[in-house]
PDB file of C-alpha atoms and ligand atoms in Angstrom:
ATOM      1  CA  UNK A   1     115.162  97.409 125.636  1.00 71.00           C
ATOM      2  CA  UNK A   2     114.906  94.016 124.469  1.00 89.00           C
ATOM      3  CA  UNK A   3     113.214  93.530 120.760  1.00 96.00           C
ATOM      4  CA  UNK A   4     112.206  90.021 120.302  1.00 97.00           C
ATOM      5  CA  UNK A   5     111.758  88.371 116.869  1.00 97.00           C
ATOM      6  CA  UNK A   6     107.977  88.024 115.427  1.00 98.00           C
ATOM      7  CA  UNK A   7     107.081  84.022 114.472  1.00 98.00           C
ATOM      8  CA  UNK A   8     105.197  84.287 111.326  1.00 98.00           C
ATOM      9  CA  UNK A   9     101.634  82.371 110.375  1.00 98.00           C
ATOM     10  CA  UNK A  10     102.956  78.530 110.280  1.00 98.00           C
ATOM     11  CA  UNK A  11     104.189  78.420 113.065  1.00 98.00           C
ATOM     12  CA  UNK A  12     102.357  76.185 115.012  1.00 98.00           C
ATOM     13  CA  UNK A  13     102.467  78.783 118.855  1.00 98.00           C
ATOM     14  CA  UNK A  14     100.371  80.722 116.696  1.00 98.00           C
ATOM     15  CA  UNK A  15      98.013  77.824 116.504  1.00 98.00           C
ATOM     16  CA  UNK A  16      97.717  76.611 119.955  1.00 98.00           C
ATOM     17  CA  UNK A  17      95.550  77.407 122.913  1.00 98.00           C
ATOM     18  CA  UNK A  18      97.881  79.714 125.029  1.00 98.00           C
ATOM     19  CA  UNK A  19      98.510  78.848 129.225  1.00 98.00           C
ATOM     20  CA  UNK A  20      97.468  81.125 131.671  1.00 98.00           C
ATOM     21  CA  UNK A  21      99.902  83.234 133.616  1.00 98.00           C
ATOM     22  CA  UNK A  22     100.143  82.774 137.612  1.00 97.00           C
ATOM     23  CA  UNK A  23     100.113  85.344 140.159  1.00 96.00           C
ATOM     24  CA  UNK A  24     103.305  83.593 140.861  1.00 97.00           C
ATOM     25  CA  UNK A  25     104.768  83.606 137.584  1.00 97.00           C
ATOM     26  CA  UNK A  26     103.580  87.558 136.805  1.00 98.00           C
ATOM     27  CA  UNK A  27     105.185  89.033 139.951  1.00 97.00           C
ATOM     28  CA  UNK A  28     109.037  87.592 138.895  1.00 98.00           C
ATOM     29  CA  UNK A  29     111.502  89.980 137.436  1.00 97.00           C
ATOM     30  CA  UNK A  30     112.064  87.482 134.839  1.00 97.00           C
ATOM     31  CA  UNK A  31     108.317  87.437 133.599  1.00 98.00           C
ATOM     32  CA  UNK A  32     107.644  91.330 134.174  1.00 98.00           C
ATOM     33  CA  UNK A  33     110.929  91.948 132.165  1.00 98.00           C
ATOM     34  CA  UNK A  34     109.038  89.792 129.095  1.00 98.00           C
ATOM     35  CA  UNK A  35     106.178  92.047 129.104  1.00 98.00           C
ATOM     36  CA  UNK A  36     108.188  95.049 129.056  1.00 98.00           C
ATOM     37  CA  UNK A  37     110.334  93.639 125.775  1.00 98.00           C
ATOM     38  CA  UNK A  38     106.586  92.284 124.522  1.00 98.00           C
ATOM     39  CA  UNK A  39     105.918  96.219 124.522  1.00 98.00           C
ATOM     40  CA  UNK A  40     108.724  96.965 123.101  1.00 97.00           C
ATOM     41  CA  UNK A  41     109.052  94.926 120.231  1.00 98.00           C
ATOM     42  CA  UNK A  42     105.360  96.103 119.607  1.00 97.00           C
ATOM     43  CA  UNK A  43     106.162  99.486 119.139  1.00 95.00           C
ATOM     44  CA  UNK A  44     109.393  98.497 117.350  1.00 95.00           C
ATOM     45  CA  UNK A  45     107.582  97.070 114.485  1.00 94.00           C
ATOM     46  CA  UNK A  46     104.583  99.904 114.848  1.00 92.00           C
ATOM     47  CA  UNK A  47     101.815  97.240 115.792  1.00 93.00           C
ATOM     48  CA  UNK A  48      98.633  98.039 117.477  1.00 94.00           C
ATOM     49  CA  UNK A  49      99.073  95.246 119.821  1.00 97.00           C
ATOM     50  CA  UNK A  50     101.104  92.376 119.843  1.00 98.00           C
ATOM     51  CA  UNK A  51     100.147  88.986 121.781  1.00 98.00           C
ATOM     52  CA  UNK A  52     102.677  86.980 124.036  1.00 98.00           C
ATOM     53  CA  UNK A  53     102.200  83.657 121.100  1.00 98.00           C
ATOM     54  CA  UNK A  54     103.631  85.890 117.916  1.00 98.00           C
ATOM     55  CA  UNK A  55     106.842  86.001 119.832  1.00 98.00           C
ATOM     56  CA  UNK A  56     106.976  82.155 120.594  1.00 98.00           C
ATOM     57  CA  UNK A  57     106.016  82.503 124.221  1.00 98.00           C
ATOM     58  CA  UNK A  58     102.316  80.184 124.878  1.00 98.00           C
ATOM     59  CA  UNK A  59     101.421  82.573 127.531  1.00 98.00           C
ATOM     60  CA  UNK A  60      97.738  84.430 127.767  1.00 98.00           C
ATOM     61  CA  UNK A  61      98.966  88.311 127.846  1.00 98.00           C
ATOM     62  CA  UNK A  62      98.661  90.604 124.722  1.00 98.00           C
ATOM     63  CA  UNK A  63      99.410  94.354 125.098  1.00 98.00           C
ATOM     64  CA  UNK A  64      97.821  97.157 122.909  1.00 97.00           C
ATOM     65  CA  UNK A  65      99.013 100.907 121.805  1.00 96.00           C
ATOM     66  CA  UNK A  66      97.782 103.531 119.319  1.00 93.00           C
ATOM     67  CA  UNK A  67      99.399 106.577 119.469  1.00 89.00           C
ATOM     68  CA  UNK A  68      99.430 108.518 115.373  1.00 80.00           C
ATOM     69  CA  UNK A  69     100.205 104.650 113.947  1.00 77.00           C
ATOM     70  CA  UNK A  70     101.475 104.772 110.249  1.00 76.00           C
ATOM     71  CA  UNK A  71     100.848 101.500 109.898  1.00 74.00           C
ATOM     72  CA  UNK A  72      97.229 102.245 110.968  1.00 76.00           C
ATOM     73  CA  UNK A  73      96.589 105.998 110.455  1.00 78.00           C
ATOM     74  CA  UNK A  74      93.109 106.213 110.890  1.00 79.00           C
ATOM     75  CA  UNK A  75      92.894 104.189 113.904  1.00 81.00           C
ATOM     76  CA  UNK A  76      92.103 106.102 117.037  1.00 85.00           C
ATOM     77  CA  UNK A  77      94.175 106.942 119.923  1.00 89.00           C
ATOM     78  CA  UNK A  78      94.866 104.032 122.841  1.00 93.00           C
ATOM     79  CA  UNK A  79      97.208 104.364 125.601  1.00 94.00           C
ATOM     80  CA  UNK A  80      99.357 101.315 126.619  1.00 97.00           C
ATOM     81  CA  UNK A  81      97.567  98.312 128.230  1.00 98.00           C
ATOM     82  CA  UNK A  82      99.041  95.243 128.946  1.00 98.00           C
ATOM     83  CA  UNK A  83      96.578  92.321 129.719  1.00 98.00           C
ATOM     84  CA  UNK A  84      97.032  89.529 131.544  1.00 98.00           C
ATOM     85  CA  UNK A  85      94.442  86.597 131.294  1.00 98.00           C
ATOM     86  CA  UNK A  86      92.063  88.568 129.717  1.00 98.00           C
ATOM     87  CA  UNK A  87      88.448  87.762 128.765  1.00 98.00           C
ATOM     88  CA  UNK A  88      86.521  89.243 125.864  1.00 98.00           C
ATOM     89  CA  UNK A  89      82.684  89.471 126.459  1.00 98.00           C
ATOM     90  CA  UNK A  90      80.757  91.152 123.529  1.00 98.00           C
ATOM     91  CA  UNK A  91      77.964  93.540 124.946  1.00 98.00           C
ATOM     92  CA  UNK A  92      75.794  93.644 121.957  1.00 97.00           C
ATOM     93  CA  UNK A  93      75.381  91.586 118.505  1.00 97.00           C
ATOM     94  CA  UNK A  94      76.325  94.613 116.528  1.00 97.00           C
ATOM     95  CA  UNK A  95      79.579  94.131 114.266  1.00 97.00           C
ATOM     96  CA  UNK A  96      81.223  96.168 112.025  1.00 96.00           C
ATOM     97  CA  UNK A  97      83.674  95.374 108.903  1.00 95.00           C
ATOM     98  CA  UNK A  98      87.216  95.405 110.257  1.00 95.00           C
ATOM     99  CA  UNK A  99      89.941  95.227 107.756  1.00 95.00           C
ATOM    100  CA  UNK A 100      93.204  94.222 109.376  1.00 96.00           C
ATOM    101  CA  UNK A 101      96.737  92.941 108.962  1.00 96.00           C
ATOM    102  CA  UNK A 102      98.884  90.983 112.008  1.00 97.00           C
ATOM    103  CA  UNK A 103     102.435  91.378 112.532  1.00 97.00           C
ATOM    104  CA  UNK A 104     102.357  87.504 112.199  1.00 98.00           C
ATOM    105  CA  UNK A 105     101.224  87.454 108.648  1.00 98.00           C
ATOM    106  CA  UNK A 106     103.557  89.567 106.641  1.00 95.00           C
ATOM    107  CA  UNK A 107     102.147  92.210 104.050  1.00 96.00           C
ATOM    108  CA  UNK A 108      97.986  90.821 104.403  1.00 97.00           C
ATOM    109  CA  UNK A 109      95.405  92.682 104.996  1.00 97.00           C
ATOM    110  CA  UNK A 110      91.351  91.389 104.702  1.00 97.00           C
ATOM    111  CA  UNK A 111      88.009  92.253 105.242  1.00 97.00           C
ATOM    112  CA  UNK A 112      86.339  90.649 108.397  1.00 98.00           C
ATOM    113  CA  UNK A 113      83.251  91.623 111.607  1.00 98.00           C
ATOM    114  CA  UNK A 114      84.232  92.129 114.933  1.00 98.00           C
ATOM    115  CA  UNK A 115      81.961  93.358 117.842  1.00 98.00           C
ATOM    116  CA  UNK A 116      81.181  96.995 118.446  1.00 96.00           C
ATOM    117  CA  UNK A 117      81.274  96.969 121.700  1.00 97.00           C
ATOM    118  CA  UNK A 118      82.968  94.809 123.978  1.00 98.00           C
ATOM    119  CA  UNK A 119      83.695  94.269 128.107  1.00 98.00           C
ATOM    120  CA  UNK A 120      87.218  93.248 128.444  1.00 98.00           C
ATOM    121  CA  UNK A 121      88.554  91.614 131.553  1.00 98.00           C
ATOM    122  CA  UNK A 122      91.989  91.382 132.576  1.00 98.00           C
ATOM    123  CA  UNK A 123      94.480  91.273 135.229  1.00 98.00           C
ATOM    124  CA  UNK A 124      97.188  94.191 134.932  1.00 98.00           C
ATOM    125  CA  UNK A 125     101.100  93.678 135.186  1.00 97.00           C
ATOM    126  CA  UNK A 126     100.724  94.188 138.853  1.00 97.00           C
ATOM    127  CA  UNK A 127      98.471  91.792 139.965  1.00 97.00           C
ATOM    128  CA  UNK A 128      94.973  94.137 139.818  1.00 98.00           C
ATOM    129  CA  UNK A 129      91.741  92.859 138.681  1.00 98.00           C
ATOM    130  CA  UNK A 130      90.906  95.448 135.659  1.00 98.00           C
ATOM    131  CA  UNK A 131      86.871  95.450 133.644  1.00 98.00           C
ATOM    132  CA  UNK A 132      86.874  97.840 130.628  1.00 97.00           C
ATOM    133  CA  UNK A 133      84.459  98.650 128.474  1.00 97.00           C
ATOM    134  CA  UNK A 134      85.572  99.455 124.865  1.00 96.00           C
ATOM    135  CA  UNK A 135      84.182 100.669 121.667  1.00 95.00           C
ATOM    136  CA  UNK A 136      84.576 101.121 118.024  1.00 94.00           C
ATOM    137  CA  UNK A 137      87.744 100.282 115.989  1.00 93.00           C
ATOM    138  CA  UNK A 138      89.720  99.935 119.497  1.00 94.00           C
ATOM    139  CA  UNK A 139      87.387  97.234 120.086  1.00 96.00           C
ATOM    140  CA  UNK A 140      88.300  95.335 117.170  1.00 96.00           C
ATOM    141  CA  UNK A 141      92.036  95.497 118.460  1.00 96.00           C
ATOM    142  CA  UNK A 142      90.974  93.658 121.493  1.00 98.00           C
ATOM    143  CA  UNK A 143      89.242  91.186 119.435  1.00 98.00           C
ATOM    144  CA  UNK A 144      92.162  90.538 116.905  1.00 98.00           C
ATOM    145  CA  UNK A 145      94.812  89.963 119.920  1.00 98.00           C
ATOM    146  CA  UNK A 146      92.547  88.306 122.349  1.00 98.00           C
ATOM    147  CA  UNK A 147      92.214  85.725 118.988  1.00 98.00           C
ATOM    148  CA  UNK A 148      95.722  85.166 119.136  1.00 98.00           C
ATOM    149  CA  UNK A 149      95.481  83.616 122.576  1.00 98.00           C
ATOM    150  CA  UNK A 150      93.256  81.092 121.152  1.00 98.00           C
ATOM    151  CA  UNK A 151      95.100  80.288 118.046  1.00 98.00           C
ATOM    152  CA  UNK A 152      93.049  82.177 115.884  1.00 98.00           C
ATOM    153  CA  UNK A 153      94.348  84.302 113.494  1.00 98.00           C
ATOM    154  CA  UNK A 154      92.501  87.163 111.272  1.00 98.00           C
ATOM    155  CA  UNK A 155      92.581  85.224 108.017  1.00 98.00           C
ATOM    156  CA  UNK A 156      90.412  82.382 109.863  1.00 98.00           C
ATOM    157  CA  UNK A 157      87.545  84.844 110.376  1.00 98.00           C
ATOM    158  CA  UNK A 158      87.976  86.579 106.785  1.00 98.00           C
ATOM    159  CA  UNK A 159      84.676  85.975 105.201  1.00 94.00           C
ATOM    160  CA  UNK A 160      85.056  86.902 101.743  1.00 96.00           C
ATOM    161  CA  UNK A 161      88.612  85.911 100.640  1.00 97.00           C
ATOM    162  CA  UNK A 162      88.439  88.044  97.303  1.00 96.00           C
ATOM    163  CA  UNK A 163      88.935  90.876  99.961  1.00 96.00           C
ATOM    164  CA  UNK A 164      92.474  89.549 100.828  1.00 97.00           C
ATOM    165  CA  UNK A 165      94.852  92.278  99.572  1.00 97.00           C
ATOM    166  CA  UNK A 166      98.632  93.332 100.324  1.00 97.00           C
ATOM    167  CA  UNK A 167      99.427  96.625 102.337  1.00 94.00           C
ATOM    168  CA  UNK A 168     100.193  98.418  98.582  1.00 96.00           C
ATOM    169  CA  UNK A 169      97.064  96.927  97.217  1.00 96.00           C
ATOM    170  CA  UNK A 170      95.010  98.618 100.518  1.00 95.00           C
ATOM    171  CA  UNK A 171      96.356 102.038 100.320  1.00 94.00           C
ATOM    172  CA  UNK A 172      95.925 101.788  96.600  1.00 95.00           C
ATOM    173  CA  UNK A 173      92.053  99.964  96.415  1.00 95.00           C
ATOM    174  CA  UNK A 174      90.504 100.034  99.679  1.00 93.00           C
ATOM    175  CA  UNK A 175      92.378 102.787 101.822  1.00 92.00           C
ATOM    176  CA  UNK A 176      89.987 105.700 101.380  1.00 92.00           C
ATOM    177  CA  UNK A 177      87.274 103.755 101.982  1.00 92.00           C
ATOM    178  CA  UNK A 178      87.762 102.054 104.229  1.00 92.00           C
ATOM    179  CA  UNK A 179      89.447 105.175 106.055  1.00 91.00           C
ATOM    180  CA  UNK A 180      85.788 106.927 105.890  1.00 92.00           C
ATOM    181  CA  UNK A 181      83.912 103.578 107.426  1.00 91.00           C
ATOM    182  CA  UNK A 182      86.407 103.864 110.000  1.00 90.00           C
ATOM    183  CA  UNK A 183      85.323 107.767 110.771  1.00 90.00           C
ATOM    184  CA  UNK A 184      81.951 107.110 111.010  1.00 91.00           C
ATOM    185  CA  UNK A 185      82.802 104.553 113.823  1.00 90.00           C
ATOM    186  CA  UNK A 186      85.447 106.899 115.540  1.00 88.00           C
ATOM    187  CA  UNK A 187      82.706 109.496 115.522  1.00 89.00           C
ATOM    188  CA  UNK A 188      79.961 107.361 116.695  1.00 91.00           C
ATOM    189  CA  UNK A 189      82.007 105.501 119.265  1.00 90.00           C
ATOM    190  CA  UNK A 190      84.733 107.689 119.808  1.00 80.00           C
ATOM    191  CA  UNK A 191      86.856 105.238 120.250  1.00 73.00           C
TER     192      UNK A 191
HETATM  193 ZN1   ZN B 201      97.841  89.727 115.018  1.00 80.50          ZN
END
């Protein structure tokens, strides 16, 4: 198990366009052995999903995982994907208000929209074409990590910056909520 270290908002891999990965490049035991610490340090640190760029490496791959977070309690369950060269299609113009944080900026949360629903495309870590469709909050998730492969980190979309708050300051202000917004979607979408 290999736990890699987190680069934090500055850092300018956070900021640039990431390279896609070959078919070449994903089928070495070097590369597959990245993703698995990617995963990993993901869990380690008790993110949602965690993009190849927030651990240094320019690469377009972000794997996602929900399974009873505390960091995020109310989000819903998501098994383990890791996605390589994926591609984000919204399937509506409906948004909802996503409040999130990012392993990559330290104790931040804020208030911004991400698409309902969503058609994610992506090549798994063995080479397979994969096309989901995903809903809801889990949808956001893609949204937030498939940013990071474009430089674009959560407080760039934040539309209201009065909503900016620390993890205390959420649980204490805007937890409950935001917790029962985040129901309503769960129940709608169930996802
Ligand atoms: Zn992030």
């Amino acid at each position: 198990m290999g736990i890699l270290d987190v680069v934090p908002i500055g850092e300018p891999v956070l900021r640039a366009v990431a390279q896609p990965v070959t078919d070449d490049e994903l089928a070495t035991p070097g590369f597959q052995r990245f993703l698995d610490d990617l995963v990993d340090t993901m869990r380690a640190a008790h993110g949602a999903g965690l993009a190849a760029p927030q651990v240094g490496i320019s690469r377009r791959v972000f794997c996602v995982e929900v399974h009873a977070n505390p960091r995020y309690p109310y989000k819903p369950e998501l098994d383990l994907r890791v996605l390589v060269n994926p591609e984000v299609r919204p399937l509506t113009n409906e948004t909802f208000p996503s409040y999130e944080g990012c392993l990559s900026v330290p104790d931040l949360r804020g208030l911004l929209s991400r698409h309902c629903e969503i058609e994610v495309s992506y090549t798994d870590r063995e080479g397979n074409g994969v096309v989901e469709q995903v809903r809801g909050l889990s949808a956001g998730t893609f949204q937030h990590e498939q940013d990071h492969l474009d430089g674009i980190l959560f407080v760039d979309r934040v539309e209201d910056t009065r909503t900016l708050t620390t993890w205390d300051g959420f649980r204490r202000w805007h937890e409950q909520a935001y917790a029962a917004e985040a129901r309503a979607l769960v129940e709608r979408f169930g996802a």
